[in-house]
Coordinates of C-alpha atoms and ligand atoms in Angstrom, one line a residue:
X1 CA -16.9 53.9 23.3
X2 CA -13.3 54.2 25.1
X3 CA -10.8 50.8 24.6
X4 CA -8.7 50.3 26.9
X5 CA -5.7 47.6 24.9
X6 CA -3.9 45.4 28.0
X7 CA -0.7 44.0 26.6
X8 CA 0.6 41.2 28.9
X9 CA 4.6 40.6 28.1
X10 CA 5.0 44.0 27.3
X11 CA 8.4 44.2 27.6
X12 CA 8.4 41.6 24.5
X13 CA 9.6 41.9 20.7
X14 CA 6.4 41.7 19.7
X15 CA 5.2 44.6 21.5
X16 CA 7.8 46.8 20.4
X17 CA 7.9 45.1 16.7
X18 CA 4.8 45.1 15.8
X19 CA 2.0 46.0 18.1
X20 CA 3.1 49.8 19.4
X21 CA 4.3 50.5 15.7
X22 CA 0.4 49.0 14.5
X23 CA -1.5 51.0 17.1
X24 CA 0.9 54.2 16.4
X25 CA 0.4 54.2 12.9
X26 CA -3.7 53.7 13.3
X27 CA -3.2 57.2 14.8
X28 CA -1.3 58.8 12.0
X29 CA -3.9 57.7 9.8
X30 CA -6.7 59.0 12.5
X31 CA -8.1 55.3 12.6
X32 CA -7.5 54.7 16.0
X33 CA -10.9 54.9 18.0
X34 CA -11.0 58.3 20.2
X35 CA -10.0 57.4 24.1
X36 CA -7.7 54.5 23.2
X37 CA -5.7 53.6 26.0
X38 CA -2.8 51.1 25.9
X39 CA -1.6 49.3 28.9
X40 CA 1.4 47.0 29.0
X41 CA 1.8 44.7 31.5
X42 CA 4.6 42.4 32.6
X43 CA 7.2 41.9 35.6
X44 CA 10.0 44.5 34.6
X45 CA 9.3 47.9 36.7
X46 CA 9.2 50.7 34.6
X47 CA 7.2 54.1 35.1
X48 CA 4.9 54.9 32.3
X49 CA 7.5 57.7 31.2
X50 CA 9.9 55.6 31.2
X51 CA 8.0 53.2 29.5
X52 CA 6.7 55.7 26.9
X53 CA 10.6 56.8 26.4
X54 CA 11.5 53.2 25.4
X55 CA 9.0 52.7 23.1
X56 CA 9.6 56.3 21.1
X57 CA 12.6 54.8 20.7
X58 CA 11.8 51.7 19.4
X59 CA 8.7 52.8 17.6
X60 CA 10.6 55.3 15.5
X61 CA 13.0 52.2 14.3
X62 CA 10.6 49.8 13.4
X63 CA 8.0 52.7 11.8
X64 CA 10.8 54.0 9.7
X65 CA 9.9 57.4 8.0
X66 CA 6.3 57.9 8.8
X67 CA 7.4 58.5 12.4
X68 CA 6.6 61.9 13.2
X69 CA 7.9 63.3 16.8
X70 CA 5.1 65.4 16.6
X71 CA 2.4 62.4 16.5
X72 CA 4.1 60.6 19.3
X73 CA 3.5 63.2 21.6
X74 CA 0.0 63.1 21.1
X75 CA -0.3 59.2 21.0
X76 CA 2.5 59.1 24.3
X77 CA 0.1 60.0 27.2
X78 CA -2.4 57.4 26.1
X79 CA -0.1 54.8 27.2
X80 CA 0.2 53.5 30.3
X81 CA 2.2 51.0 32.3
X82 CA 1.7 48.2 35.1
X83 CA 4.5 46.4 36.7
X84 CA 3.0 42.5 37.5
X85 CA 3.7 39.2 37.2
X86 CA 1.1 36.7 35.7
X87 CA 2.0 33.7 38.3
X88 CA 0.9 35.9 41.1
X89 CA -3.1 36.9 41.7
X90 CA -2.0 39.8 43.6
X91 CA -0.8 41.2 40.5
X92 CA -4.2 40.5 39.0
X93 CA -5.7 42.2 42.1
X94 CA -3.6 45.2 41.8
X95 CA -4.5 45.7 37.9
X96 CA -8.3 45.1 37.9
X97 CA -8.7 48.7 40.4
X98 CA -6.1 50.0 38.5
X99 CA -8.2 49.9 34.8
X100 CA -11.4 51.0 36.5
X101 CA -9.5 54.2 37.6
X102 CA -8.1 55.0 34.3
X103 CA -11.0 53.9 32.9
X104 CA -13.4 56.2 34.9
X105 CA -17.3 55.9 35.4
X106 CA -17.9 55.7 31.8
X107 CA -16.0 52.2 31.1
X108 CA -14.4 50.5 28.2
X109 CA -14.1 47.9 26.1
X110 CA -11.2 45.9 27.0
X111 CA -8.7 43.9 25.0
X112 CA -6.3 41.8 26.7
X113 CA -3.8 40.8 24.9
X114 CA -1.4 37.8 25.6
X115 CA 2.0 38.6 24.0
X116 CA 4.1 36.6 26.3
X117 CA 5.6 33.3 25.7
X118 CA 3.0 30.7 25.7
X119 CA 3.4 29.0 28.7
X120 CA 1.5 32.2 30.2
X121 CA -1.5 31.6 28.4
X122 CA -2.9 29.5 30.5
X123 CA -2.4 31.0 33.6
X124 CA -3.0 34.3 32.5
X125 CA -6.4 33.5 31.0
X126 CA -7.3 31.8 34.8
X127 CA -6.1 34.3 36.7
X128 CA -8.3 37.1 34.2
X129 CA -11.0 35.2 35.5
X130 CA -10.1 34.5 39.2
X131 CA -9.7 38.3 39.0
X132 CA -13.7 38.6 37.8
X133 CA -12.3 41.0 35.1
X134 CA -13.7 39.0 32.0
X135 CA -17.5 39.9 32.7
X136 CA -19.5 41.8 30.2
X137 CA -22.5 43.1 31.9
X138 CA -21.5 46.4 31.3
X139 CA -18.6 46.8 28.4
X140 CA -17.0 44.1 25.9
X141 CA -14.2 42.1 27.5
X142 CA -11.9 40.6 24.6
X143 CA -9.1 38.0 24.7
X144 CA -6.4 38.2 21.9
X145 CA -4.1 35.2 21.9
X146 CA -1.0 35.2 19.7
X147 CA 0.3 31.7 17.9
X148 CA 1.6 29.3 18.9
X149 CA -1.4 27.8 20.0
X150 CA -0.6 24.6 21.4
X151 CA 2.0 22.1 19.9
X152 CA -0.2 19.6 18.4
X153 CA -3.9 18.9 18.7
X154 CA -4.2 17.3 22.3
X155 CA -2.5 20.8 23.6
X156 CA -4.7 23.1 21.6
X157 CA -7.7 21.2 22.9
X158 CA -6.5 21.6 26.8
X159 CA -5.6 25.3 25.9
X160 CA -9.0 25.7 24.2
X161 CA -11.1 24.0 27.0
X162 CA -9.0 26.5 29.7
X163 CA -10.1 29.3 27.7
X164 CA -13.7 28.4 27.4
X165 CA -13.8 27.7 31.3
X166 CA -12.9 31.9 31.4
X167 CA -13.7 33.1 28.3
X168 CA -17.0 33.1 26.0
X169 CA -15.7 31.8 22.0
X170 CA -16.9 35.0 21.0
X171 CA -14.5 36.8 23.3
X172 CA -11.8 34.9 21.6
X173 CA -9.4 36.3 19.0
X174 CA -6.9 33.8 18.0
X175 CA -4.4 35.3 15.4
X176 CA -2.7 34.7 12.7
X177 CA -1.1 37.2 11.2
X178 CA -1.2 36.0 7.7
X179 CA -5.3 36.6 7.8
X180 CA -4.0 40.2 8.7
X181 CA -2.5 40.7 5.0
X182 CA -3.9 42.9 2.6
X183 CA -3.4 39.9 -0.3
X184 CA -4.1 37.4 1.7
X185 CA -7.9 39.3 2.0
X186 CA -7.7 39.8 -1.6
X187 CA -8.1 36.4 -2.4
X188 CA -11.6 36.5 -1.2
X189 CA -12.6 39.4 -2.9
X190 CA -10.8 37.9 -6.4
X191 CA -12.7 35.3 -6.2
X192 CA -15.9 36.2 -4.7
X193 CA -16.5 39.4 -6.5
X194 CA -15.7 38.4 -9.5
X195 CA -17.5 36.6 -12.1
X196 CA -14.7 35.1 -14.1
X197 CA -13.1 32.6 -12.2
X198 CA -15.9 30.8 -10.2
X199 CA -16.6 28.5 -12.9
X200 CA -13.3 27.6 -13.4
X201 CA -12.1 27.2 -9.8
X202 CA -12.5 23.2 -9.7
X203 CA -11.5 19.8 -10.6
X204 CA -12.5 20.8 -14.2
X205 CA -9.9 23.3 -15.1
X206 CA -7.4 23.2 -12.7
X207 CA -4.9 20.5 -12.3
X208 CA -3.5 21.6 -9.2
X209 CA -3.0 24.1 -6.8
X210 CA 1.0 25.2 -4.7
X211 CA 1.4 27.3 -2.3
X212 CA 4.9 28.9 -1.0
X213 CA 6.1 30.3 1.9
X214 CA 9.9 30.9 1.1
X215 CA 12.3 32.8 3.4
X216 CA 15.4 34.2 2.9
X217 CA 16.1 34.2 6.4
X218 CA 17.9 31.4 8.4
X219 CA 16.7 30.9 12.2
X220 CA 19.7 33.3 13.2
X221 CA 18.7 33.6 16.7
X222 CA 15.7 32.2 17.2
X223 CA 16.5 28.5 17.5
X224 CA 15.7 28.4 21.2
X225 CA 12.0 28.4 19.6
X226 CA 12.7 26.6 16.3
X227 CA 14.0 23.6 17.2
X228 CA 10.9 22.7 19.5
X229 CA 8.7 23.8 16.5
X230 CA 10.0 23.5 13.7
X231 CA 8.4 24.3 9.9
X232 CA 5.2 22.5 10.1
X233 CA 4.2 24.0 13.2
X234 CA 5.7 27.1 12.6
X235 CA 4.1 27.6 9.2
X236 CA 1.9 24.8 8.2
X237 CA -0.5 24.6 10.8
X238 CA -1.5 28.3 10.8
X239 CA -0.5 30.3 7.6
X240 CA -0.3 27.7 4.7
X241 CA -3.6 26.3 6.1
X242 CA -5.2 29.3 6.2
X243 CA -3.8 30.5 2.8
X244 CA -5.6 26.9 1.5
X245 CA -8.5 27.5 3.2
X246 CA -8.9 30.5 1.4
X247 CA -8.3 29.2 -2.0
X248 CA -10.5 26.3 -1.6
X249 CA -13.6 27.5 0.6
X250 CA -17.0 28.0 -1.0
X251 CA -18.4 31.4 -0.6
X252 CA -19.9 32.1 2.6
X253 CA -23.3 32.8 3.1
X254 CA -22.3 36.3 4.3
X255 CA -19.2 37.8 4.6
X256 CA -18.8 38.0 8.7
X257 CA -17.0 35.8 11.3
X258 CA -19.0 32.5 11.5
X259 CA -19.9 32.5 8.2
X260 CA -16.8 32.8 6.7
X261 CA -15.1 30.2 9.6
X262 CA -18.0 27.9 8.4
X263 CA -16.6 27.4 5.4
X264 CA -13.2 27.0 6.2
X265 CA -13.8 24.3 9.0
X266 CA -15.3 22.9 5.9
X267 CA -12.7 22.3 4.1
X268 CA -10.2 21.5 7.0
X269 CA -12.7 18.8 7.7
X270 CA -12.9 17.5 4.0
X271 CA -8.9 17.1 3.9
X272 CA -7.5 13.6 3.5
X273 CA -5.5 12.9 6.6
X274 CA -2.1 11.1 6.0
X275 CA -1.8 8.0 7.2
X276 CA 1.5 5.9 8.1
X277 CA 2.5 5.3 4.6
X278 CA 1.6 8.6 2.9
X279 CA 4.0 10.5 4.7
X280 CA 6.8 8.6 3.0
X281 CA 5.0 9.1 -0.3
X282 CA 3.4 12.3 0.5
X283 CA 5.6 15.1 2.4
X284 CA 9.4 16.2 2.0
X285 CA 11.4 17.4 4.7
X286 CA 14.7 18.9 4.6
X287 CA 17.4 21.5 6.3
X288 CA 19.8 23.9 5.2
X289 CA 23.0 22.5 5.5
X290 CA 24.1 25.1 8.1
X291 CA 21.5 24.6 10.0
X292 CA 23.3 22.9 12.7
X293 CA 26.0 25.1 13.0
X294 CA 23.6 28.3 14.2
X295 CA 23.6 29.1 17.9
X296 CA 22.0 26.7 19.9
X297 CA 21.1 24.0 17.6
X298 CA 21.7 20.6 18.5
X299 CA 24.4 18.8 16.5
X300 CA 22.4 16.2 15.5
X301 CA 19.2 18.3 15.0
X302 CA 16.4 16.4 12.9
X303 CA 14.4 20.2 12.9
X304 CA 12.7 20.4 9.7
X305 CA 13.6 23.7 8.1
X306 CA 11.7 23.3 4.6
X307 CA 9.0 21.2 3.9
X308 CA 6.7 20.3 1.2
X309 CA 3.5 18.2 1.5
X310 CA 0.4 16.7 -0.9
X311 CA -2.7 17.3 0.6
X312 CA -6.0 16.2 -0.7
X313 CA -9.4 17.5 -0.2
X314 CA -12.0 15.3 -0.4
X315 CA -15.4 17.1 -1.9
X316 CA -17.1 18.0 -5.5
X317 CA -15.2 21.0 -5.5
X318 CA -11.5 19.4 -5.4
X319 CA -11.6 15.4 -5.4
X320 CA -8.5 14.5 -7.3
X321 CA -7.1 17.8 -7.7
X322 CA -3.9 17.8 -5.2
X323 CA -2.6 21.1 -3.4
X324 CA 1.2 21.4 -2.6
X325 CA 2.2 23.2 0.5
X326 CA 6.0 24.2 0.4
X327 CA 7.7 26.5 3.4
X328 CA 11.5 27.3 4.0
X329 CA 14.2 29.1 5.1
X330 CA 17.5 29.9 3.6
X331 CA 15.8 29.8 0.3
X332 CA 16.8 31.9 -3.0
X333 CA 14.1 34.8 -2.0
X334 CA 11.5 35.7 0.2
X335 CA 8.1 34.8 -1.8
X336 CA 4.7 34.1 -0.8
X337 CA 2.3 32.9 -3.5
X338 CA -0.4 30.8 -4.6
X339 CA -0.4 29.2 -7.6
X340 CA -3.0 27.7 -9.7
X341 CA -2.4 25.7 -12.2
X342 CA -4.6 24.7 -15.0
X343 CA -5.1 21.8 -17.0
X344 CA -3.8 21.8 -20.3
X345 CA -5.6 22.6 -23.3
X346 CA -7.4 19.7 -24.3
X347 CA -5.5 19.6 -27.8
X348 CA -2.6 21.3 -29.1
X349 CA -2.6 22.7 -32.1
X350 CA 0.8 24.4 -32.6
X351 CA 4.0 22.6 -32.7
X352 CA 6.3 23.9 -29.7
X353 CA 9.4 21.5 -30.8
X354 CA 10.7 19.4 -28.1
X355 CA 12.7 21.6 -26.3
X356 CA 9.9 24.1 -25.5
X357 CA 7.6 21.5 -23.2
X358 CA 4.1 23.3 -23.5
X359 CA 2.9 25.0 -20.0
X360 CA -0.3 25.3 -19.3
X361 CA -1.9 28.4 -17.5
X362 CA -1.8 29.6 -14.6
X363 CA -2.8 32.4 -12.1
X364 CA -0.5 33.9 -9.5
X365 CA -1.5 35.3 -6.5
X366 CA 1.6 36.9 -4.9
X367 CA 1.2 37.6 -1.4
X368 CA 4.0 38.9 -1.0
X369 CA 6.6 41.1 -2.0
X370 CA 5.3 42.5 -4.8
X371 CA 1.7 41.9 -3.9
X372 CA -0.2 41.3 -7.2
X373 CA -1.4 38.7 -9.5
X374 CA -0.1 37.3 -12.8
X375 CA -2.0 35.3 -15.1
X376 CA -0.1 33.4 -17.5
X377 CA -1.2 32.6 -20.6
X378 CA 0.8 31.6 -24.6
X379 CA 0.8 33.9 -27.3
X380 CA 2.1 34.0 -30.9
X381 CA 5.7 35.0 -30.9
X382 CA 5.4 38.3 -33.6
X383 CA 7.3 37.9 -37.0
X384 CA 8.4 33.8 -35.9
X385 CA 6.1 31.4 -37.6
X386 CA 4.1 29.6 -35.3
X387 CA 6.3 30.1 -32.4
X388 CA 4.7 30.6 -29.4
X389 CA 5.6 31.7 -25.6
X390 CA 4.1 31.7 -22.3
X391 CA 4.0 35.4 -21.0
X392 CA 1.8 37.5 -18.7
X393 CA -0.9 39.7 -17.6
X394 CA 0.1 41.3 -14.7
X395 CA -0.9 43.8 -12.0
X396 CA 0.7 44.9 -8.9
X397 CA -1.0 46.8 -5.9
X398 CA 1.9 49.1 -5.6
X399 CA 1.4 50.4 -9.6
X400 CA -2.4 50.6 -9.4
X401 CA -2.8 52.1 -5.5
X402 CA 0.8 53.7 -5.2
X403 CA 2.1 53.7 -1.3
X404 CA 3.4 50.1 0.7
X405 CA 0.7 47.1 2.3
X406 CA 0.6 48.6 5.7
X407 CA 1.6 45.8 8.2
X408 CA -1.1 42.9 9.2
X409 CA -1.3 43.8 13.0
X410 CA -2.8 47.4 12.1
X411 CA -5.9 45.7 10.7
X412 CA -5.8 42.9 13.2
X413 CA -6.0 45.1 16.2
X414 CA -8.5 47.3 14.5
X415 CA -10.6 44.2 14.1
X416 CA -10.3 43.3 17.8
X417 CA -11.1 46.6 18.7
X418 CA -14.6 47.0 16.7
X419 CA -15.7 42.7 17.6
X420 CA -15.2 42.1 13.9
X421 CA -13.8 38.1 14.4
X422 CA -13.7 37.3 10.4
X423 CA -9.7 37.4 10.5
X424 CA -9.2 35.1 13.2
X425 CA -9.2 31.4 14.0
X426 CA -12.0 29.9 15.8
X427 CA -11.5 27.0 18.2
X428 CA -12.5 24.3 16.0
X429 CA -10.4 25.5 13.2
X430 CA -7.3 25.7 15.4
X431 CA -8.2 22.2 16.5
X432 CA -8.8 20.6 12.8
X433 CA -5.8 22.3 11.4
X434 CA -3.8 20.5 14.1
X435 CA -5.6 17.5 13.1
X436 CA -3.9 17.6 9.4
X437 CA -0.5 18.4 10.8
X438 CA -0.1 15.8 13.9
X439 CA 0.4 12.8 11.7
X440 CA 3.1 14.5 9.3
X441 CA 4.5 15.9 12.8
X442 CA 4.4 12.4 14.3
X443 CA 5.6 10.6 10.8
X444 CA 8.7 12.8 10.5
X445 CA 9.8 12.2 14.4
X446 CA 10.1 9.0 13.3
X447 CA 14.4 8.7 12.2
X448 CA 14.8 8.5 8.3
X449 CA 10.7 9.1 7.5
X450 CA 11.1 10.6 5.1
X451 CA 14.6 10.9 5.1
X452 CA 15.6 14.6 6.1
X453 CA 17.1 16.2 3.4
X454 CA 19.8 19.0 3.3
X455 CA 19.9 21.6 1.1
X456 CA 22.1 24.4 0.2
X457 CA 20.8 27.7 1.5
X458 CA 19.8 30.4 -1.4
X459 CA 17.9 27.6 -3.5
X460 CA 14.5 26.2 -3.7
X461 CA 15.2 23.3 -0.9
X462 CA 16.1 20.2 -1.2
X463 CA 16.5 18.3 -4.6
X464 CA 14.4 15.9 -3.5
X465 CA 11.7 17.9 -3.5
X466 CA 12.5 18.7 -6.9
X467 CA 12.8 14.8 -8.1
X468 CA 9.5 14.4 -5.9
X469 CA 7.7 16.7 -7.9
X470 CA 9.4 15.3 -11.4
X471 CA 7.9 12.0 -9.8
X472 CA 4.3 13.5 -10.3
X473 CA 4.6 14.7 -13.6
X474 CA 4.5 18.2 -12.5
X475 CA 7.0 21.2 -11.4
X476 CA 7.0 23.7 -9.0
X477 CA 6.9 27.3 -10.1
X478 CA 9.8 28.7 -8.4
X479 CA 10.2 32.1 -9.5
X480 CA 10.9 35.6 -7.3
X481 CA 9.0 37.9 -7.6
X482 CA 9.6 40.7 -9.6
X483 CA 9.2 44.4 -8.0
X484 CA 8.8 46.9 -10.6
Ligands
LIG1 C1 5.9 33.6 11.8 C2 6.9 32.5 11.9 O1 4.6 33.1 12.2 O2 5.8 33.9 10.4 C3 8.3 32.9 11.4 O3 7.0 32.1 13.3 C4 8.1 33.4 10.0 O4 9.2 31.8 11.5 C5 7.0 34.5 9.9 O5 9.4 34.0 9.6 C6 6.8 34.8 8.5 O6 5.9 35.9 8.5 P1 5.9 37.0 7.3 O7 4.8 37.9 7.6 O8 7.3 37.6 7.3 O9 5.7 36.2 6.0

């Protein structure tokens, strides 16, 4: 069956980043399906040469060395341009006649995919339908829509009932591109096809679980966004959640969309919601001291650029057994990981002295750079008495399958493509995720709760977060990764 991929704000970054690059490399690798057609949309006039002209350019930057000349020119005439803007329905009039021709008698499924800024969702998604181009009699009509979606849970509900007055849920593909990661799959398949750690993956053995978004990157120039989001809605509410999700989810029934959604909602539903109080006790929130000197920040910005919070679920599974969520820029490296850490052994044995505090193990799931997993564990120091150190079992995707992750949005679009939903966010779990972060959101716009902390950039964010964590009787694992 033909697709035909409609790209509203075409003229975008992320059209150029990250969706032409995806779609281009799915046709090196002869994964894109046979009669793809890609159609950008959006108000600047350009012809489709023109149009294709750009995006060599660009596509050749971001691909780096897999581009081939010679594949462009076969992927080229499969792309196609429409000049329109989304406020007006004679746009929408113009563009519907406009797929059927290129489409021809036989069809095609459809993907519309809203990469503008998200005020145009709504109207988009309204004038997709005043336009009567979301039917399905004949061929699969899908709707991607990128993040942000909403700013806190009223918002996503609005967006969400909009969508549903147009679209069918299961026309809906709400991404996050962290569900688009190669790792971030992997943790299902660690623990789901493997024996080993079910039995261990509770309240009995592990003590804890943390998981880190760092960046080395400052905003730079991207504050325009970032100070009306700031970290907990830039990274919290989609990609830390989903990372816990994943961690703490039972296994699905099957693995496919609703199944695997099920279980997530699941565990959204079972976290503790902060109340008043907790979010002094419970959450950090700092900025890099520069922070306020980058274009376009407000002098007296309060925009949380790290945070850490304490969440709790409540079931079997996890009662008592806290997870840490840490994200933040201008840190010491870019690292994503997930880190869980056991309990101690129930009795030690071996004298470790004073100055060697005894660690207890734990298992590493790097996300990213130097996607792998470590599992730490003590052994006998050789020819040193009893002396003993904690040390590692490691393996790393790159050694063991050779080549790099390919990027999220290859898989993503893919998924879209075949009506595969597993990787994406249904409505409710948007909704419930928003549900965790709007009190922590709503606690921190109030001045000095918790008081925002600043923090010199190339660390591990603010000490307090440190002291915080002291406070609990437990440390974060702040380590980059190493890329062998
Ligand atoms: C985006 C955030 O969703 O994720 C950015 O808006 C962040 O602020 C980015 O830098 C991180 O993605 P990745 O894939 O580089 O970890």
């Amino acid at each position: 069956m033909p697709h035909t991929i409609v790209i509203f704000g075409a003229s975008g970054d992320l059209t150029s980043r990250k969706l032409v690059p995806a779609l281009y490399e799915l046709k090196r690798k002869g994964r894109l399906p046979d009669q793809t057609r890609i159609v950008g949309f959006s108000r600047t006039k350009f012809s489709n040469e023109a149009w294709r002209e750009n995006l060599a350019e660009t596509t050749a930057r971001f691909v780096g060395e897999d581009f081939s000349r010679a594949t462009w020119e076969e992927f080229a005439p499969s792309i196609f341009y429409h000049a329109g803007d989304i406020d007006r329905p004679e746009s929408f009039r113009s563009l519907a006649p406009y797929l059927d021709e290129l489409e021809g008698e036989r069809g095609a499924t459809r993907v519309y995919y809203l990469a503008t800024a998200p005020r145009f969702y709504e109207p988009a998604v309204a004038q997709l339908g005043e336009a009567a181009m979301v039917e399905e009699s004949l061929h699969p009509r899908r709707l991607v829509i990128e993040k942000p979606f909403g700013t806190d849970l009223k918002t996503a509900q609005e967006l969400n009932r909009k969508v549903h007055e147009v679209f069918h849920e299961s026309q809906v593909y709400r991404i996050d591109h962290y569900l688009g990661k190669e790792t971030v799959q992997n943790v299902l398949v660690l623990r789901f096809a493997n024996g080993i750690f079910e039995p261990i993956w509770n309240r009995n053995y592990v003590d804890h679980v943390q998981i880190t978004a760092a960046e080395e990157v400052t905003i730079g120039h991207r504050a325009g966004y970032y100070e009306t989001v700031g970290v907990l809605r830039d990274m919290f509410q989609n990609h830390l959640l989903q990372l816990m999700c994943l961690t703490a989810m039972e296994a699905p029934a099957r693995f496919e969309a609703d199944a695997i959604r099920d279980e997530k909602v699941k565990v959204l539903r079972s976290v503790r919601r902060l109340g008043r109080e907790d979010v002094f006790t419970d959450s950090v929130r700092g900025q890099y001291r520069k922070y306020r000197d980058e274009p376009n920040v407000a002098p007296d910005s309060e925009t949380a650029t790290f945070g850490a919070v304490k969440l709790q679920i409540d079931n079997w599974r996890w009662q008592g057994v806290p997870f840490y969520l840490r994200s933040g820029k201008a840190m010491s490296c870019r690292t994503t990981q997930i880190v869980i850490q056991f309990r101690q052994a129930p009795h030690m044995l071996f004298d470790v002295g004073p100055r060697a505090p005894y660690e207890a193990n734990r298992l590493v799931l790097q996300v990213q750079p130097a996607e792998g997993i470590q599992l730490h564990f003590h052994t006998k120091v050789p020819d040193a008495g009893m002396k003993l150190r904690l040390t590692d079992l490691s393996f790393q995707f790159a050694e063991k399958f050779g080549g790099g992750m390919p990027d999220s949005y290859q898989r993503l679009l893919l998924d879209v493509m075949q009506g595969d939903a597993s990787l994406f966010s249904r409505s409710d779990e948007v909704e419930l995720a928003w549900s965790i972060i709007d009190p922590i959101q709503q606690g921190w716009e109030r001045p000095g709760w918790p008081p925002l902390a600043l923090y010199e950039a190339g660390g591990w964010g603010p000490p307090a977060a440190e002291e915080w964590m002291c406070k609990q009787h437990r440390q974060w694992f702040d380590a980059c990764p190493v890329l062998k």
